[in-house]
Short mmCIF file of C-alpha atoms in Angstrom, two decimals:
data_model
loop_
_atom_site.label_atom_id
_atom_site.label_comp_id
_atom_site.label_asym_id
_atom_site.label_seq_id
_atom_site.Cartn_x
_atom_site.Cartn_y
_atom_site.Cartn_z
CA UNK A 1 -21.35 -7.48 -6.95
CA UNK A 2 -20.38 -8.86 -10.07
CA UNK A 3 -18.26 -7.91 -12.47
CA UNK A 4 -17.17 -8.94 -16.40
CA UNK A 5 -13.41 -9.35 -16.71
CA UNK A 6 -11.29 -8.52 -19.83
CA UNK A 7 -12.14 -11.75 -21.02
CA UNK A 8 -15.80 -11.35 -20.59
CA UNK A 9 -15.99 -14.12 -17.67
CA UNK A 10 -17.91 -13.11 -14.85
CA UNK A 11 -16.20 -12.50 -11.81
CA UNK A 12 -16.50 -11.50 -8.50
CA UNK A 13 -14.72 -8.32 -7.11
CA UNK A 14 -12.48 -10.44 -4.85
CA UNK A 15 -11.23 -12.38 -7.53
CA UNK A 16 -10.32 -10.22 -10.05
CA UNK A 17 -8.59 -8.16 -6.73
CA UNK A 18 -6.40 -12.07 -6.18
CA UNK A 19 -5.84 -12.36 -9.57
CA UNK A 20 -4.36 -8.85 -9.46
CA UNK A 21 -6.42 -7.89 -13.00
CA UNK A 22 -8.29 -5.00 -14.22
CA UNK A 23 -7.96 -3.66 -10.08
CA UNK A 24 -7.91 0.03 -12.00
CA UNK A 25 -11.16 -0.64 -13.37
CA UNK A 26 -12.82 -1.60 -9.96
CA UNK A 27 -11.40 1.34 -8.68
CA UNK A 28 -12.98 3.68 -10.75
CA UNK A 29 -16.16 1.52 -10.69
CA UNK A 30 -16.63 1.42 -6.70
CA UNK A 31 -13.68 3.55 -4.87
CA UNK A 32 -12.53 1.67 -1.90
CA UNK A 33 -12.28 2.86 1.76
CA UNK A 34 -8.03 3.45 2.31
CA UNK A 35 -7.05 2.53 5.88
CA UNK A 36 -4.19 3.23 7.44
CA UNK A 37 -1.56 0.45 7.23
CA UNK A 38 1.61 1.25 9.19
CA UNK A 39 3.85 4.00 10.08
CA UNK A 40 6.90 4.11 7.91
CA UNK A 41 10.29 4.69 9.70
CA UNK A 42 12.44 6.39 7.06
CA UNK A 43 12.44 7.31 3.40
CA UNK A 44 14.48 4.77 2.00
CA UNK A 45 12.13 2.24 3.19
CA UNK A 46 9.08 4.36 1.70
CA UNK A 47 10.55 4.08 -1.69
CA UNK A 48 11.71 0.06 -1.42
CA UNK A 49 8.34 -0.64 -0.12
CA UNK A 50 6.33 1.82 -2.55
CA UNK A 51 8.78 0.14 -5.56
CA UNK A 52 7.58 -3.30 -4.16
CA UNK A 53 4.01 -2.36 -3.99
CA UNK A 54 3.81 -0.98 -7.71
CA UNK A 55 5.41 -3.89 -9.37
CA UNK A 56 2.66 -6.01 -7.74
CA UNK A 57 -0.16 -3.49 -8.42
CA UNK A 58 -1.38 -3.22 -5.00
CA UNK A 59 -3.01 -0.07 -4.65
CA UNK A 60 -1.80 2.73 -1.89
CA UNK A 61 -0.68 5.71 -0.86
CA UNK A 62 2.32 7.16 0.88
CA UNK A 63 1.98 10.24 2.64
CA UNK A 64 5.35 12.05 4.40
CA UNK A 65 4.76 13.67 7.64
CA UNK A 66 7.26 15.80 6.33
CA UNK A 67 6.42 19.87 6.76
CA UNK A 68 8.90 22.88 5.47
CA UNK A 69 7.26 25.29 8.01
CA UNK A 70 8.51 22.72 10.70
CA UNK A 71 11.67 21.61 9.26
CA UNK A 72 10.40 17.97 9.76
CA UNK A 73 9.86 18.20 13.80
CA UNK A 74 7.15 15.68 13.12
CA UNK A 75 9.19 13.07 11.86
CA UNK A 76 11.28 13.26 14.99
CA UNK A 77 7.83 12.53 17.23
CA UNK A 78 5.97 10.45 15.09
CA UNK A 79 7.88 8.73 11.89
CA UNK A 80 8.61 9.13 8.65
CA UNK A 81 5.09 9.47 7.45
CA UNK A 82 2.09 6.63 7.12
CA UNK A 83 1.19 3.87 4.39
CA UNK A 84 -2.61 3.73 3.59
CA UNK A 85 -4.17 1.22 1.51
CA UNK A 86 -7.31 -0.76 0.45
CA UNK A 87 -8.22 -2.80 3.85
CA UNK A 88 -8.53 -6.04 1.39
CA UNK A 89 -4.69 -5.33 0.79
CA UNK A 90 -3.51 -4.16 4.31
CA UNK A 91 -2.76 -8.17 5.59
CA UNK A 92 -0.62 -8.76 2.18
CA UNK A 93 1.08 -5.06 2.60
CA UNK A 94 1.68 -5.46 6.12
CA UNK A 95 3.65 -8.44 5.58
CA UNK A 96 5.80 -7.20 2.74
CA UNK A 97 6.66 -4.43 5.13
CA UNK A 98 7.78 -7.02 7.82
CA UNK A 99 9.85 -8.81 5.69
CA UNK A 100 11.76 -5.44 4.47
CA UNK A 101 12.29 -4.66 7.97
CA UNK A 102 13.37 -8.05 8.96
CA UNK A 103 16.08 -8.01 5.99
CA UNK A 104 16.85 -4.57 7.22
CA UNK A 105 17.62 -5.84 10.55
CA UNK A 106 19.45 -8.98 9.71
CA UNK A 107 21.75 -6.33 7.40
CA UNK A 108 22.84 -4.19 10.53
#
């Protein structure tokens, strides 16, 4: 599929995704499959990794496993709550949320 950037040069959907241009436009032009990316482990690194994510406009979503009728009992068993993104963006994602972890570690 091709597409016409903001400067009118014809691109393919790949590239304008690598150039990290205009990804709002392909959105809303041909909505993407989200996949599920990792399971966060706390909410602190939810918000550095969904901080990290938006100033590189990669697209996702960060849902909290969180419930009030529960009073979070499913955070105990199975995390903090899930990252889902794009599959074209998983790879990248997945190592950004490596490296946080790493630093994490190396921090202890």
């Amino acid at each position: 599929m091709k597409i016409i950037d903001d400067k009118g040069i014809e691109v393919d959907k790949r590239t304008l995704l690598t150039k990290r241009t205009c990804w709002s436009v392909i959105t809303t032009m041909e909505q993407e499959a989200y996949v599920k990316v990792d399971i966060l482990e706390s909410e602190i690194e939810a918000q550095l990794l969904d901080s990290i994510l938006n100033e590189r406009n990669i697209p996702h979503h960060i849902q909290s496993y969180h419930d009030t009728a529960y009073d979070g009992l499913f955070q105990v068993q199975k995390g903090w709550g899930v990252l889902v993104a794009p599959e074209l963006w998983s790879e990248e994602i997945s190592i950004i949320l490596s490296e946080i972890r790493q630093s994490a570690e190396q921090s202890e």
